[in-house]
Short mmCIF file of C-alpha atoms in Angstrom, two decimals:
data_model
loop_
_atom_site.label_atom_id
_atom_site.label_comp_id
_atom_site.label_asym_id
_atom_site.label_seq_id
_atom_site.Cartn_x
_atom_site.Cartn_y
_atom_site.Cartn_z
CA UNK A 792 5.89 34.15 -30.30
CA UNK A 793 2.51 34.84 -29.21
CA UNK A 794 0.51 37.76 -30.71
CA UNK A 795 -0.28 40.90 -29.07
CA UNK A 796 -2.61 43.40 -29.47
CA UNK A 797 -1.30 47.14 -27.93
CA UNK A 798 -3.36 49.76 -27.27
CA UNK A 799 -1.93 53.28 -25.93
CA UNK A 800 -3.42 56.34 -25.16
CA UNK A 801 -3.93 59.17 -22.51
CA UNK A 802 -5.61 58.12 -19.28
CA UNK A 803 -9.29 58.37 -19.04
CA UNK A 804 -9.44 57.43 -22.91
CA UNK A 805 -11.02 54.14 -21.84
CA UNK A 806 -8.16 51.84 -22.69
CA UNK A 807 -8.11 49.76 -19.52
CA UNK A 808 -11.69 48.98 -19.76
CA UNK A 809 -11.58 48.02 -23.51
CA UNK A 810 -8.43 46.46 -23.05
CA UNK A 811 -9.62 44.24 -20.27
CA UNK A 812 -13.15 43.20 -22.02
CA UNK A 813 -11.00 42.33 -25.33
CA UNK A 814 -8.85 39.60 -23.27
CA UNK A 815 -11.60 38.54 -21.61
CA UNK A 816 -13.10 38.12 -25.28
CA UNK A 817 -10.40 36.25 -27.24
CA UNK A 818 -9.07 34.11 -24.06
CA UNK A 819 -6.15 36.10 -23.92
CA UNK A 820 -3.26 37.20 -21.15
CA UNK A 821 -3.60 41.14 -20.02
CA UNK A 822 -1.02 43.36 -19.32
CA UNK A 823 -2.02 46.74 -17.51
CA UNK A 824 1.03 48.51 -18.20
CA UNK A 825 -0.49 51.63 -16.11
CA UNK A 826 -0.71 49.42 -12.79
CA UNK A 827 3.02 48.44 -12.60
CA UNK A 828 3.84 52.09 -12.64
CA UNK A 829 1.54 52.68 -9.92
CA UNK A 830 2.43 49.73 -7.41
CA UNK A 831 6.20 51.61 -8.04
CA UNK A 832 5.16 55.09 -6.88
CA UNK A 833 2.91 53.26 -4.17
CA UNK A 834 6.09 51.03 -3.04
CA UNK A 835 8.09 54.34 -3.17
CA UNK A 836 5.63 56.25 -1.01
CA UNK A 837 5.02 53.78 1.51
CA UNK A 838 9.06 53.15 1.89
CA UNK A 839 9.98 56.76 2.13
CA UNK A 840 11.29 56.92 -1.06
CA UNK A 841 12.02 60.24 -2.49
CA UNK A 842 11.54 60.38 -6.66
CA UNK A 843 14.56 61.61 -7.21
CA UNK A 844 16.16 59.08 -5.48
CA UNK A 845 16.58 56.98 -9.14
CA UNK A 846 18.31 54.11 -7.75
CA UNK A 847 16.28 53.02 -4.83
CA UNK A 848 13.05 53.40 -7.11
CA UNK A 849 14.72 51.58 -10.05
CA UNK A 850 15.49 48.85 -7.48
CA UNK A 851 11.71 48.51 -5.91
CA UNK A 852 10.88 48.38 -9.48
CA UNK A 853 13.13 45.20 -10.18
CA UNK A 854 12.05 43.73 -7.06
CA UNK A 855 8.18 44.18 -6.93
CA UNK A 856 6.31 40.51 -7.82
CA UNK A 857 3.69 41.84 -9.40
CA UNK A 858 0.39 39.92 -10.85
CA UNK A 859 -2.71 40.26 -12.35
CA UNK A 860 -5.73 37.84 -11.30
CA UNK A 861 -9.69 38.28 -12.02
CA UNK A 862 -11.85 38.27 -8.47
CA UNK A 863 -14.37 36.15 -9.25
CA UNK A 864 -14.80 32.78 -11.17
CA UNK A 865 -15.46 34.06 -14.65
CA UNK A 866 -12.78 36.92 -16.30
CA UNK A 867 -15.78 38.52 -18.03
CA UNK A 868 -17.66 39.00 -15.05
CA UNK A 869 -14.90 40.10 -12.73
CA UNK A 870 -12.97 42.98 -12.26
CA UNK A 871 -8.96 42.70 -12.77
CA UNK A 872 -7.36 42.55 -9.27
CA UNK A 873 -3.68 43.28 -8.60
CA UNK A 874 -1.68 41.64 -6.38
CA UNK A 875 1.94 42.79 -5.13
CA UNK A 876 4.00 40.11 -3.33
CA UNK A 877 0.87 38.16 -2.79
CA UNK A 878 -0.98 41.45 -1.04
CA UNK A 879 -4.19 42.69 -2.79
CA UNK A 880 -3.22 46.18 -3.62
CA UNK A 881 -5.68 47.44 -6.12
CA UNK A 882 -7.56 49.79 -4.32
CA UNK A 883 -4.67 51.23 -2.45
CA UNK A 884 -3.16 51.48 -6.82
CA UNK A 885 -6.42 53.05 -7.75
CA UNK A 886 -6.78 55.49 -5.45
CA UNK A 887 -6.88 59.37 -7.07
CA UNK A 888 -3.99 59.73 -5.00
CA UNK A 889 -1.63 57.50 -7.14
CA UNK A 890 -1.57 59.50 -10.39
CA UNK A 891 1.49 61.44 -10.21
CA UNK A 892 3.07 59.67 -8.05
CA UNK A 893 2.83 56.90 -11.17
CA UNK A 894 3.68 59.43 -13.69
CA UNK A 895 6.93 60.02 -11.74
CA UNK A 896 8.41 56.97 -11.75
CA UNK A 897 6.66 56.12 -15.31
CA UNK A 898 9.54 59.05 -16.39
CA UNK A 899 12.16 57.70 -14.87
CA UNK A 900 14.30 55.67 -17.38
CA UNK A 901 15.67 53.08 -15.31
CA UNK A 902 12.11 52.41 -13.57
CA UNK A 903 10.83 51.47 -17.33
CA UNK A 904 14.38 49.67 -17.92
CA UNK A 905 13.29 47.77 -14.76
CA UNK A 906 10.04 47.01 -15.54
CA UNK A 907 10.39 46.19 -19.56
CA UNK A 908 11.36 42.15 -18.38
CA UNK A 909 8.22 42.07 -16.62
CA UNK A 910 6.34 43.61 -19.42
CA UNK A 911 7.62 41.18 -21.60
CA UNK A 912 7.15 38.38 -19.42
CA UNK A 913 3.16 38.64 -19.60
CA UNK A 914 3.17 37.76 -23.46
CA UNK A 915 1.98 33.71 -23.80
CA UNK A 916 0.08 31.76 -25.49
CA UNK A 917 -2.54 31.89 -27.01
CA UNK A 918 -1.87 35.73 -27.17
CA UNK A 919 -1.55 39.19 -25.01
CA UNK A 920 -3.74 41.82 -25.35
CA UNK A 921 -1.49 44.93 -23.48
CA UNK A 922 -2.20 48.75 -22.79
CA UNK A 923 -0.84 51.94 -21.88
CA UNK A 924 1.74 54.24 -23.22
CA UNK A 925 4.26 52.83 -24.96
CA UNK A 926 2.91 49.20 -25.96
CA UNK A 927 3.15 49.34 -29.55
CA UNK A 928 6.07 51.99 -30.07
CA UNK A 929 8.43 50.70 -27.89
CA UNK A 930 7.59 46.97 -25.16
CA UNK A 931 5.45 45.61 -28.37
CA UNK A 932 6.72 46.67 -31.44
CA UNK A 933 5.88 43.86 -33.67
CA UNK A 934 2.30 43.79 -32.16
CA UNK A 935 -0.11 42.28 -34.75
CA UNK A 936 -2.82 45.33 -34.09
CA UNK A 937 -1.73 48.85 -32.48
CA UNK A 938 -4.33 51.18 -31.10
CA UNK A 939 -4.00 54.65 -30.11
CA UNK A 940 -7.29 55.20 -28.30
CA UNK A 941 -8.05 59.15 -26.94
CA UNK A 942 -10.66 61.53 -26.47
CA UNK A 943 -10.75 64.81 -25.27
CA UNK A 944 -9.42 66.64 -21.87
CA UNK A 945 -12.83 67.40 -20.80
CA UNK A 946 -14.54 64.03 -21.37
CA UNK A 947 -11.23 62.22 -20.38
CA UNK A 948 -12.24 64.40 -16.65
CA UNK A 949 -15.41 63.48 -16.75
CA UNK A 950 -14.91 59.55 -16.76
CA UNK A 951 -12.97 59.85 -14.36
CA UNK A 952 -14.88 62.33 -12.26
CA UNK A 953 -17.69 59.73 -12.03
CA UNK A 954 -15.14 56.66 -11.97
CA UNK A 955 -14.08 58.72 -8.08
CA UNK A 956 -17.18 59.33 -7.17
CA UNK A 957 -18.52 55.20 -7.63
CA UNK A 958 -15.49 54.29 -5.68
CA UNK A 959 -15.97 57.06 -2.94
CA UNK A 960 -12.80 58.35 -3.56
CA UNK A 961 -12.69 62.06 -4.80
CA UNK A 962 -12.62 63.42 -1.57
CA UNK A 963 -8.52 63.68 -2.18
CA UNK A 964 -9.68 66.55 -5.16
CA UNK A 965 -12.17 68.65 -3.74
CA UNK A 966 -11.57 72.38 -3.60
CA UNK A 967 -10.39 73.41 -0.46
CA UNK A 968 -13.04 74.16 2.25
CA UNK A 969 -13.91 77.87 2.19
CA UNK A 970 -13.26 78.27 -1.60
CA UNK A 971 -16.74 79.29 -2.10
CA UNK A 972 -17.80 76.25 -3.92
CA UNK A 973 -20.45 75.06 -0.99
CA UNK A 974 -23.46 74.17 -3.58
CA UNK A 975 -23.32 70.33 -4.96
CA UNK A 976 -23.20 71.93 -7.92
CA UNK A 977 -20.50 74.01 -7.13
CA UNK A 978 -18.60 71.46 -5.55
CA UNK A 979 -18.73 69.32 -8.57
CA UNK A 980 -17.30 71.63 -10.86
CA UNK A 981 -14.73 72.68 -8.45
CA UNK A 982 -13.51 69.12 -8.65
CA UNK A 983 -14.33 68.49 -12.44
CA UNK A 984 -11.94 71.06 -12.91
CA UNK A 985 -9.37 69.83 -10.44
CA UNK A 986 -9.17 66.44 -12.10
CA UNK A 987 -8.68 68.49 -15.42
CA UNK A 988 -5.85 70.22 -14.14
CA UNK A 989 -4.37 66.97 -13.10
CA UNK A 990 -5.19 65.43 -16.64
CA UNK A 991 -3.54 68.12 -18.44
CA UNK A 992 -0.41 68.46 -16.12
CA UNK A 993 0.01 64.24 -16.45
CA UNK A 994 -0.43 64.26 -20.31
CA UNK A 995 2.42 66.88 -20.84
CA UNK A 996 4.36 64.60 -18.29
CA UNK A 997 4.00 61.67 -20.37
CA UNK A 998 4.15 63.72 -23.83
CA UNK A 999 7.02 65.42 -23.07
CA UNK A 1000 8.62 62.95 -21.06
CA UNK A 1001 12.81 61.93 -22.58
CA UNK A 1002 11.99 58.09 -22.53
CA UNK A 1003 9.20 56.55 -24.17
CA UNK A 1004 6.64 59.58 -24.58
CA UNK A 1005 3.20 59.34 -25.35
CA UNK A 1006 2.60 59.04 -28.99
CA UNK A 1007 0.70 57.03 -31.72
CA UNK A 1008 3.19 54.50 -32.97
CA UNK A 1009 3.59 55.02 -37.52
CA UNK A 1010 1.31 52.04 -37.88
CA UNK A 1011 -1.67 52.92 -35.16
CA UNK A 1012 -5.22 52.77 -35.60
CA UNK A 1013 -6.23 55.68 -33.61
CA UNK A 1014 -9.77 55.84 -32.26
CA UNK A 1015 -11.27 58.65 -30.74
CA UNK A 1016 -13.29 58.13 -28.26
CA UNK A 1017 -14.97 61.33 -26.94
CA UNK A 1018 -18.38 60.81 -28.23
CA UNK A 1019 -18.18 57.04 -28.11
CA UNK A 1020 -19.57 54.42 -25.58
CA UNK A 1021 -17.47 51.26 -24.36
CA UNK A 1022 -19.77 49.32 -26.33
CA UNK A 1023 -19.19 51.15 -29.43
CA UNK A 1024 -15.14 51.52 -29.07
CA UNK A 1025 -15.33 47.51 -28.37
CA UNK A 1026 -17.28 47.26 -31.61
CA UNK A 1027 -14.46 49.01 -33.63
CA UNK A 1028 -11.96 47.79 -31.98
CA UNK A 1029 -13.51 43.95 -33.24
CA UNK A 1030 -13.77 44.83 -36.71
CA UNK A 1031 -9.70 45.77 -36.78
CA UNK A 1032 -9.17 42.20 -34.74
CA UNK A 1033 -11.32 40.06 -36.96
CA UNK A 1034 -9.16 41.99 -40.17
CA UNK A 1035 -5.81 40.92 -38.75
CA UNK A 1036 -7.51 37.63 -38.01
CA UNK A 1037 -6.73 37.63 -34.73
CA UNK A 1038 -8.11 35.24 -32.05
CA UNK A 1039 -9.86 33.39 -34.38
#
């Protein structure tokens, strides 16, 4: 079988990004675990259906044809894309609005029961590099390399403070008009600390969650990334793939 790397973690640890430049790096497939979970809670929302309706989300789950393709001609110079049914639905997936609506369904155990085929489906030759929550403890457990990347609550916000406001998107998490916060600065830490609250209510979701929580698997290497650049977690995160002798 072909080998995989996993790397799990929180959101806004940075895993997507590393994840993405390290299969653009050794040639290999990607798996965005994180993105299946949210074209789920997107079909859901757009087809009326309620979260606690388990079987009608487990079935858009088992239904959904869901890929992964880079937009432009070279993977390391393109951003991953994600296409549902043939429909270009990242930004719609990426939106700040999508969060909990993914962690939702991402607790659901038949949605992940669902969805484990298609996990499985994206490991090929010549190998699979695959992140998210529960890629080396429970889809991947035989991966070659497991990574438990983090960092903490506040820089975790931060990233993805400034990852909203280069899309033009945080306008879903500002304070509410009227809540006094009518300086920029004001307003930004109104909705730094809006995006923290979300953080820390979706990490005790997924920590605390009956199926597949979020947790280093025995045999992780965890890196912490709070007072690391890209560039430096990818530099790391090398030194453990060249070890293993992986990609080579």
């Amino acid at each position: 079988m072909a080998d995989v790397i996993a790397i799990d973690g929180p959101g806004g640890s940075g895993k997507g990004t590393v994840a993405s430049r390290l299969a653009s790096e050794l040639g290999w497939h990607l798996l965005d675990s994180g993105a299946l979970y949210r074209v789920v809670g997107l079909i859901a929302l757009r087809s009326g259906i309620g979260f606690d309706d388990i079987a009608s989300v487990a079935e858009a789950a088992r239904k959904a044809d869901i890929g992964f393709k880079y937009a432009g001609a070279t993977p390391s110079a393109s951003p991953i894309r994600v296409f549902v049914d043939g429909i270009d639905e990242t930004d719609a997936i990426r939106s700040a609005g999508m969060e909990q609506p993914a962690s939702r369904v991402a607790a659901i155990p038949a949605v992940r029961d669902a969805l484990f085929a298609t996990q499985q489906s994206f490991r090929r030759p010549p190998g699979l590099v695959a992140d998210g929550r529960d890629m080396g403890t429970v889809v991947f457990p035989d991966a070659r390399l497991k990574i438990f990347l983090t960092a903490s609550v506040e820089a975790r916000a931060r990233r993805r403070f400034e990852q909203l406001k280069d899309r033009g998107a945080s306008g879903s998490l500002r304070a509410p008009s009227g809540s006094g916060h009518d300086n920029a600065a004001g307003s930004r830490d109104a909705e730094l600390a809006a995006i923290r609250a979300s953080t820390e209510v979706r990490d005790e979701r997924d920590r605390t969650r009956p199926v597949s929580p979020l947790m280093p698997a025995p045999d992780a290497v965890t890196i912490d990334s709070t007072e690391m650049s890209i560039d430096d977690v990818m530099a790391a995160v090398m030194v453990l793939v060249q070890e293993r002798g992986l990609g080579c």
